[in-house]
């Protein structure tokens, strides 16, 4: 049986360190988005904003030259989802960023190189 997929609640903008303060200023002061608290065990300096029914994460990343958008996908069966996506020729990209040991998830790249966190949470 094919696993089910749905959009997750998180969107991340991986931001170069030299642009981080300006990006925070844009969402917080210019657009006036509400900053949200977060207590995730995030290895990056991050700020979260309410983005409709989503959470917009701005992550400060050293060593990148331009921003990247990362999205979250929820699946009802992670092992079946991974197998299904691999069989469909999709690229599993777990090498790009470590995941917490207690998170049932994996990284996926779309054909246009957008990174997705596929998780059951």
mmCIF file of C-alpha atoms in Angstrom:
data_model
loop_
_atom_site.group_PDB
_atom_site.id
_atom_site.type_symbol
_atom_site.label_atom_id
_atom_site.label_comp_id
_atom_site.label_asym_id
_atom_site.label_seq_id
_atom_site.Cartn_x
_atom_site.Cartn_y
_atom_site.Cartn_z
ATOM 1 C CA UNK A 1 0.000 0.000 0.000
ATOM 2 C CA UNK A 2 1.293 3.464 -0.903
ATOM 3 C CA UNK A 3 2.106 5.665 2.106
ATOM 4 C CA UNK A 4 0.185 8.891 2.558
ATOM 5 C CA UNK A 5 1.896 12.284 2.395
ATOM 6 C CA UNK A 6 0.726 15.713 3.568
ATOM 7 C CA UNK A 7 2.347 19.118 4.061
ATOM 8 C CA UNK A 8 4.071 19.637 7.369
ATOM 9 C CA UNK A 9 3.879 22.745 9.509
ATOM 10 C CA UNK A 10 7.496 23.884 9.111
ATOM 11 C CA UNK A 11 9.274 25.917 6.456
ATOM 12 C CA UNK A 12 12.955 26.718 6.919
ATOM 13 C CA UNK A 13 14.987 29.400 5.230
ATOM 14 C CA UNK A 14 18.622 28.395 5.586
ATOM 15 C CA UNK A 15 20.259 31.840 5.560
ATOM 16 C CA UNK A 16 23.916 32.784 5.064
ATOM 17 C CA UNK A 17 25.446 34.250 8.218
ATOM 18 C CA UNK A 18 26.155 37.589 6.494
ATOM 19 C CA UNK A 19 22.415 38.040 5.662
ATOM 20 C CA UNK A 20 20.886 36.618 8.851
ATOM 21 C CA UNK A 21 20.252 39.908 10.714
ATOM 22 C CA UNK A 22 18.691 41.509 7.624
ATOM 23 C CA UNK A 23 16.381 38.530 7.084
ATOM 24 C CA UNK A 24 15.225 38.640 10.725
ATOM 25 C CA UNK A 25 14.695 42.401 10.415
ATOM 26 C CA UNK A 26 12.622 41.886 7.240
ATOM 27 C CA UNK A 27 10.179 39.384 8.769
ATOM 28 C CA UNK A 28 10.049 40.934 12.245
ATOM 29 C CA UNK A 29 10.194 44.683 11.682
ATOM 30 C CA UNK A 30 9.249 45.336 8.067
ATOM 31 C CA UNK A 31 6.506 42.709 7.685
ATOM 32 C CA UNK A 32 5.626 42.620 11.386
ATOM 33 C CA UNK A 33 5.344 38.829 11.647
ATOM 34 C CA UNK A 34 4.892 37.468 15.164
ATOM 35 C CA UNK A 35 8.024 35.844 16.550
ATOM 36 C CA UNK A 36 7.392 32.436 18.108
ATOM 37 C CA UNK A 37 9.306 30.775 20.913
ATOM 38 C CA UNK A 38 10.990 27.498 20.107
ATOM 39 C CA UNK A 39 12.720 24.939 22.229
ATOM 40 C CA UNK A 40 13.953 22.578 19.546
ATOM 41 C CA UNK A 41 17.395 21.096 19.969
ATOM 42 C CA UNK A 42 18.491 23.084 16.929
ATOM 43 C CA UNK A 43 22.215 23.130 16.155
ATOM 44 C CA UNK A 44 21.818 26.545 14.499
ATOM 45 C CA UNK A 45 20.986 30.027 15.659
ATOM 46 C CA UNK A 46 17.312 30.242 14.664
ATOM 47 C CA UNK A 47 14.307 32.511 14.949
ATOM 48 C CA UNK A 48 10.740 31.325 14.291
ATOM 49 C CA UNK A 49 7.796 33.337 12.982
ATOM 50 C CA UNK A 50 4.103 32.593 12.552
ATOM 51 C CA UNK A 51 3.488 32.169 8.827
ATOM 52 C CA UNK A 52 -0.248 31.546 8.540
ATOM 53 C CA UNK A 53 -0.784 28.032 9.844
ATOM 54 C CA UNK A 54 2.924 27.256 9.308
ATOM 55 C CA UNK A 55 6.078 28.010 11.277
ATOM 56 C CA UNK A 56 8.786 29.875 9.379
ATOM 57 C CA UNK A 57 12.266 29.050 10.689
ATOM 58 C CA UNK A 58 15.131 31.375 9.847
ATOM 59 C CA UNK A 59 18.346 29.408 10.415
ATOM 60 C CA UNK A 60 21.771 31.066 10.424
ATOM 61 C CA UNK A 61 24.122 28.835 8.423
ATOM 62 C CA UNK A 62 27.849 29.474 8.174
ATOM 63 C CA UNK A 63 29.517 28.588 4.898
ATOM 64 C CA UNK A 64 26.653 28.997 2.427
ATOM 65 C CA UNK A 65 26.475 31.799 -0.133
ATOM 66 C CA UNK A 66 22.727 32.052 -0.720
ATOM 67 C CA UNK A 67 19.506 31.150 1.042
ATOM 68 C CA UNK A 68 17.761 27.831 0.579
ATOM 69 C CA UNK A 69 14.130 26.934 1.270
ATOM 70 C CA UNK A 70 13.542 23.624 3.095
ATOM 71 C CA UNK A 71 10.046 22.142 3.535
ATOM 72 C CA UNK A 72 8.444 19.512 5.747
ATOM 73 C CA UNK A 73 6.310 16.581 4.596
ATOM 74 C CA UNK A 74 4.377 14.322 6.965
ATOM 75 C CA UNK A 75 3.941 10.621 6.209
ATOM 76 C CA UNK A 76 1.908 7.985 7.994
ATOM 77 C CA UNK A 77 4.609 5.309 7.500
ATOM 78 C CA UNK A 78 8.250 6.451 7.339
ATOM 79 C CA UNK A 79 9.844 3.143 6.265
ATOM 80 C CA UNK A 80 7.228 2.663 3.529
ATOM 81 C CA UNK A 81 7.579 6.312 2.492
ATOM 82 C CA UNK A 82 11.342 5.997 2.123
ATOM 83 C CA UNK A 83 11.028 2.778 0.126
ATOM 84 C CA UNK A 84 8.311 4.271 -2.102
ATOM 85 C CA UNK A 85 10.357 7.402 -2.798
ATOM 86 C CA UNK A 86 13.544 5.461 -3.498
ATOM 87 C CA UNK A 87 11.665 3.161 -5.901
ATOM 88 C CA UNK A 88 10.310 6.274 -7.642
ATOM 89 C CA UNK A 89 13.883 7.441 -8.256
ATOM 90 C CA UNK A 90 13.901 10.172 -5.618
ATOM 91 C CA UNK A 91 17.118 11.198 -3.892
ATOM 92 C CA UNK A 92 17.368 10.504 -0.155
ATOM 93 C CA UNK A 93 19.836 13.049 1.260
ATOM 94 C CA UNK A 94 20.514 12.115 4.880
ATOM 95 C CA UNK A 95 24.108 13.334 4.587
ATOM 96 C CA UNK A 96 23.126 17.002 4.414
ATOM 97 C CA UNK A 97 22.234 17.545 8.070
ATOM 98 C CA UNK A 98 22.197 15.245 11.112
ATOM 99 C CA UNK A 99 18.783 14.419 12.550
ATOM 100 C CA UNK A 100 18.118 13.794 16.243
ATOM 101 C CA UNK A 101 18.243 10.090 17.113
ATOM 102 C CA UNK A 102 14.683 10.185 18.440
ATOM 103 C CA UNK A 103 13.229 11.698 15.242
ATOM 104 C CA UNK A 104 11.662 9.171 12.869
ATOM 105 C CA UNK A 105 12.539 11.031 9.677
ATOM 106 C CA UNK A 106 14.810 11.409 6.659
ATOM 107 C CA UNK A 107 15.905 14.111 4.225
ATOM 108 C CA UNK A 108 14.673 14.084 0.625
ATOM 109 C CA UNK A 109 15.605 16.229 -2.379
ATOM 110 C CA UNK A 110 12.977 17.112 -4.969
ATOM 111 C CA UNK A 111 13.915 17.096 -8.672
ATOM 112 C CA UNK A 112 14.469 20.866 -8.347
ATOM 113 C CA UNK A 113 16.830 20.340 -5.380
ATOM 114 C CA UNK A 114 14.431 21.608 -2.704
ATOM 115 C CA UNK A 115 15.193 19.764 0.532
ATOM 116 C CA UNK A 116 12.275 18.168 2.389
ATOM 117 C CA UNK A 117 12.184 16.694 5.870
ATOM 118 C CA UNK A 118 9.937 13.628 5.689
ATOM 119 C CA UNK A 119 8.702 12.822 9.191
ATOM 120 C CA UNK A 120 5.774 11.337 11.062
ATOM 121 C CA UNK A 121 5.447 14.261 13.502
#
